[in-house]
Amino acid sequence: AQSVTQPDIHITVSEGASLELRCNYSYGATPYLFWYVQSPGQGLQLLLKYFSGDTLVQGIKGFEAEFKRSQSSFNLRKPSVHWSDAAEYFCAVDSDTGGFKTIFGAGTRLFVKA
Amino acid sequence: DADVTQTPRNRITKTGKRIMLECSQTKGHDRMYWYRQDPGLGLRLIYYSFDVKDINKGEISDGYSVSRQAQAKFSLSLESAIPNQTALYFCATSDQDSYGYTFGSGTRLTVV
């Protein structure tokens, strides 16, 4: 069965520092992988997605993620964090584009300190 | 206007009451979903619909029902609300050519 693990419940980084949020998935075939961000009081917004091709994908707001099949990982990175990046981040995996098999991780809350 | 609009944004209701959460979209997407978010559990799928005549149960459909009134409208009902249905509920849309969802802003439901 598909599963998604986000090992860090919360992370605190200083403004301007680099960020990496971890995501590990379990799925037999090539998965479709997503990162979403949820700002307080808001719905989830799609940051980026991977389904084929180049394993390094660029997203909105300066985020990128790298698919590593050998490690079953899809970690989210940003070189320099801004205070406005404070939010909760969700990794998700799907087996096709239908959406009804999408599995979400439990989320990682990012705190940014000045 | 938002692409996916949920009403109400917040609701407090009593145990045993029937309540309906509404969702409308302007994306023109065929596929609509209802998710529930609980702290530490991520999002869990309640129901999904691929078109007006297609309704499917998700992971946690017990205690819920849905109605797809039109391509753009998908409502979620709690027939007899109970306290453990207190959660944040999200409506989302997608189409078969897009990868990923468009979410509404959510409805925070409290059952007392």
Short mmCIF file of C-alpha atoms in Angstrom, two decimals:
data_model
loop_
_atom_site.label_atom_id
_atom_site.label_comp_id
_atom_site.label_asym_id
_atom_site.label_seq_id
_atom_site.Cartn_x
_atom_site.Cartn_y
_atom_site.Cartn_z
CA ALA A 1 0.00 0.00 0.00
CA GLN A 2 1.09 3.54 -0.63
CA SER A 3 2.32 5.59 2.29
CA VAL A 4 4.04 8.90 2.89
CA THR A 5 6.24 9.74 5.84
CA GLN A 6 7.33 13.21 6.85
CA PRO A 7 9.75 12.50 9.69
CA ASP A 8 9.79 16.02 11.11
CA ILE A 9 6.65 17.28 12.82
CA HIS A 10 8.11 20.78 13.02
CA ILE A 11 11.29 22.56 12.01
CA THR A 12 12.64 25.97 13.00
CA VAL A 13 15.06 27.85 10.76
CA SER A 14 16.46 31.34 10.82
CA GLU A 15 15.40 33.79 8.16
CA GLY A 16 17.89 33.65 5.31
CA ALA A 17 19.03 30.14 6.14
CA SER A 18 18.53 27.18 3.83
CA LEU A 19 15.70 24.72 4.29
CA GLU A 20 15.19 21.06 3.60
CA LEU A 21 11.96 19.24 4.45
CA ARG A 22 12.07 15.48 4.23
CA CYS A 23 9.55 13.18 2.58
CA ASN A 24 9.77 9.43 2.13
CA TYR A 25 7.21 7.42 0.25
CA SER A 26 6.35 3.79 -0.23
CA TYR A 27 5.04 2.78 -3.62
CA GLY A 28 5.88 -0.03 -5.99
CA ALA A 29 5.90 1.79 -9.28
CA THR A 30 6.94 5.29 -10.28
CA PRO A 31 4.82 7.58 -8.18
CA TYR A 32 3.39 10.97 -8.82
CA LEU A 33 4.75 13.22 -6.07
CA PHE A 34 3.58 16.59 -4.79
CA TRP A 35 4.39 19.21 -2.23
CA TYR A 36 1.67 21.50 -0.90
CA VAL A 37 1.87 24.45 1.47
CA GLN A 38 -0.83 25.52 3.91
CA SER A 39 -0.65 29.00 5.38
CA PRO A 40 -2.65 29.68 8.55
CA GLY A 41 -6.37 29.83 7.85
CA GLN A 42 -5.89 28.88 4.22
CA GLY A 43 -6.34 25.85 2.04
CA LEU A 44 -3.46 23.92 0.59
CA GLN A 45 -1.59 25.36 -2.37
CA LEU A 46 0.38 23.24 -4.81
CA LEU A 47 4.09 24.12 -4.66
CA LEU A 48 5.45 21.62 -7.16
CA LYS A 49 4.95 18.19 -8.63
CA TYR A 50 6.95 15.36 -10.14
CA PHE A 51 5.68 12.62 -12.40
CA SER A 52 8.45 11.97 -14.92
CA GLY A 53 11.58 13.39 -16.48
CA ASP A 54 14.12 15.54 -14.72
CA THR A 55 14.36 14.46 -11.09
CA LEU A 56 14.94 18.02 -9.88
CA VAL A 57 11.75 20.02 -10.15
CA GLN A 58 11.25 23.71 -9.64
CA GLY A 59 8.15 25.11 -8.05
CA ILE A 60 6.62 28.37 -7.02
CA LYS A 61 7.99 30.71 -4.34
CA GLY A 62 11.58 29.61 -4.98
CA PHE A 63 11.11 26.02 -3.84
CA GLU A 64 12.58 22.94 -5.49
CA ALA A 65 12.43 19.22 -4.80
CA GLU A 66 14.50 16.26 -5.86
CA PHE A 67 13.15 12.80 -6.58
CA LYS A 68 15.55 10.06 -5.52
CA ARG A 69 14.22 6.68 -6.46
CA SER A 70 16.98 4.77 -4.67
CA GLN A 71 16.07 6.47 -1.40
CA SER A 72 12.30 6.67 -2.00
CA SER A 73 12.54 10.32 -1.15
CA PHE A 74 11.22 13.61 -2.46
CA ASN A 75 12.74 16.30 -0.26
CA LEU A 76 11.74 19.94 -0.53
CA ARG A 77 14.43 22.60 -0.47
CA LYS A 78 14.78 26.35 -0.50
CA PRO A 79 18.15 28.13 -0.44
CA SER A 80 17.05 31.14 1.62
CA VAL A 81 13.95 31.14 3.79
CA HIS A 82 11.76 34.21 4.22
CA TRP A 83 9.52 34.90 7.20
CA SER A 84 6.51 34.48 4.92
CA ASP A 85 7.47 30.84 4.35
CA ALA A 86 6.27 29.95 7.84
CA ALA A 87 3.46 27.47 7.19
CA GLU A 88 2.70 23.79 7.17
CA TYR A 89 4.04 21.69 4.32
CA PHE A 90 2.51 18.46 3.08
CA CYS A 91 4.07 15.85 0.86
CA ALA A 92 1.69 13.66 -1.15
CA VAL A 93 1.94 10.65 -3.43
CA ASP A 94 -0.45 9.42 -6.10
CA SER A 95 -0.43 6.51 -8.46
CA ASP A 96 -1.99 8.38 -11.34
CA THR A 97 -3.51 11.71 -12.08
CA GLY A 98 -6.96 10.67 -10.91
CA GLY A 99 -6.45 11.99 -7.42
CA PHE A 100 -8.57 9.42 -5.66
CA LYS A 101 -5.52 7.47 -4.58
CA THR A 102 -3.59 10.46 -3.30
CA ILE A 103 -2.03 9.87 0.09
CA PHE A 104 -0.91 12.84 2.16
CA GLY A 105 1.80 12.92 4.76
CA ALA A 106 1.04 14.22 8.25
CA GLY A 107 2.74 17.51 7.50
CA THR A 108 5.76 19.47 8.72
CA ARG A 109 5.23 22.82 10.36
CA LEU A 110 7.92 25.36 9.55
CA PHE A 111 8.75 28.13 11.98
CA VAL A 112 11.00 30.99 10.85
CA LYS A 113 12.88 33.00 13.41
CA ALA A 114 14.25 36.47 12.84
CA ASP B 1 -13.38 35.42 -6.43
CA ALA B 2 -11.63 32.29 -5.31
CA ASP B 3 -11.42 29.35 -7.72
CA VAL B 4 -12.89 27.02 -5.08
CA THR B 5 -15.30 28.52 -2.56
CA GLN B 6 -16.43 26.78 0.59
CA THR B 7 -19.29 27.87 2.82
CA PRO B 8 -19.51 28.33 5.70
CA ARG B 9 -15.94 29.12 6.80
CA ASN B 10 -16.72 28.24 10.40
CA ARG B 11 -19.59 26.38 11.99
CA ILE B 12 -20.46 25.21 15.47
CA THR B 13 -23.23 22.66 15.70
CA LYS B 14 -24.72 20.37 18.30
CA THR B 15 -24.45 16.62 18.45
CA GLY B 16 -27.20 14.94 16.42
CA LYS B 17 -27.83 17.87 14.13
CA ARG B 18 -27.71 17.58 10.35
CA ILE B 19 -25.30 19.93 8.68
CA MET B 20 -24.32 20.64 5.09
CA LEU B 21 -21.04 22.06 3.87
CA GLU B 22 -21.05 23.54 0.40
CA CYS B 23 -18.41 23.83 -2.27
CA SER B 24 -18.49 25.59 -5.62
CA GLN B 25 -15.76 26.01 -8.21
CA THR B 26 -15.00 28.14 -11.23
CA LYS B 27 -12.07 26.06 -12.48
CA GLY B 28 -14.23 24.07 -14.88
CA HIS B 29 -12.79 20.87 -13.43
CA ASP B 30 -14.76 17.65 -13.63
CA ARG B 31 -13.34 16.07 -10.49
CA MET B 32 -14.24 17.20 -7.00
CA TYR B 33 -13.24 15.88 -3.59
CA TRP B 34 -13.97 16.30 0.08
CA TYR B 35 -11.12 15.88 2.53
CA ARG B 36 -10.93 16.04 6.28
CA GLN B 37 -7.87 17.39 8.09
CA ASP B 38 -7.02 16.48 11.66
CA PRO B 39 -3.82 17.55 13.45
CA GLY B 40 -1.05 15.01 12.97
CA LEU B 41 -3.05 12.96 10.49
CA GLY B 42 -2.71 14.93 7.30
CA LEU B 43 -5.70 14.88 4.94
CA ARG B 44 -8.02 11.95 4.54
CA LEU B 45 -10.42 11.48 1.63
CA ILE B 46 -14.12 11.34 2.47
CA TYR B 47 -15.79 11.26 -0.97
CA TYR B 48 -14.89 12.06 -4.53
CA SER B 49 -16.79 12.62 -7.75
CA PHE B 50 -15.45 12.44 -11.30
CA ASP B 51 -18.58 13.91 -12.87
CA VAL B 52 -22.17 14.72 -11.97
CA LYS B 53 -23.30 11.10 -12.20
CA ASP B 54 -20.28 9.64 -10.45
CA ILE B 55 -19.95 9.49 -6.64
CA ASN B 56 -17.39 7.36 -4.83
CA LYS B 57 -16.55 6.67 -1.22
CA GLY B 58 -13.13 7.52 0.06
CA GLU B 59 -11.16 6.32 3.02
CA ILE B 60 -13.48 7.64 5.75
CA SER B 61 -17.00 7.96 4.33
CA ASP B 62 -18.97 6.58 7.32
CA GLY B 63 -21.24 9.24 8.79
CA TYR B 64 -21.03 11.43 5.69
CA SER B 65 -22.95 11.78 2.44
CA VAL B 66 -22.44 13.96 -0.62
CA SER B 67 -24.40 15.45 -3.47
CA ARG B 68 -23.04 16.62 -6.83
CA GLN B 69 -25.70 19.11 -7.87
CA ALA B 70 -23.82 20.34 -10.93
CA GLN B 71 -20.35 20.18 -12.39
CA ALA B 72 -19.41 23.16 -10.26
CA LYS B 73 -21.12 22.21 -6.99
CA PHE B 74 -20.36 19.44 -4.53
CA SER B 75 -21.84 19.42 -1.04
CA LEU B 76 -20.97 17.33 2.00
CA SER B 77 -23.55 16.41 4.63
CA LEU B 78 -23.21 15.10 8.13
CA GLU B 79 -26.53 13.36 8.76
CA SER B 80 -26.20 13.28 12.53
CA ALA B 81 -23.12 15.13 13.69
CA ILE B 82 -20.95 13.69 16.46
CA PRO B 83 -18.05 15.32 18.35
CA ASN B 84 -15.33 13.26 16.64
CA GLN B 85 -16.37 14.87 13.35
CA THR B 86 -14.90 18.10 14.65
CA ALA B 87 -12.25 18.90 12.06
CA LEU B 88 -11.20 21.13 9.19
CA TYR B 89 -12.92 20.13 5.95
CA PHE B 90 -11.53 20.90 2.52
CA CYS B 91 -13.05 20.74 -0.91
CA ALA B 92 -10.68 20.25 -3.82
CA THR B 93 -10.86 19.99 -7.59
CA SER B 94 -8.76 18.53 -10.36
CA ASP B 95 -9.12 17.45 -13.95
CA GLN B 96 -7.60 14.53 -15.76
CA ASP B 97 -5.07 16.72 -17.52
CA SER B 98 -3.83 18.56 -14.47
CA TYR B 99 -1.55 17.13 -11.86
CA GLY B 100 -2.49 18.11 -8.36
CA TYR B 101 -5.45 19.71 -6.65
CA THR B 102 -6.90 23.17 -6.25
CA PHE B 103 -8.18 23.52 -2.70
CA GLY B 104 -10.78 25.72 -1.10
CA SER B 105 -9.99 27.66 2.06
CA GLY B 106 -11.69 25.12 4.28
CA THR B 107 -14.59 24.90 6.70
CA ARG B 108 -13.78 24.60 10.38
CA LEU B 109 -16.53 22.49 11.94
CA THR B 110 -16.98 22.07 15.68
CA VAL B 111 -19.52 19.59 17.01
CA VAL B 112 -20.42 20.14 20.67
#
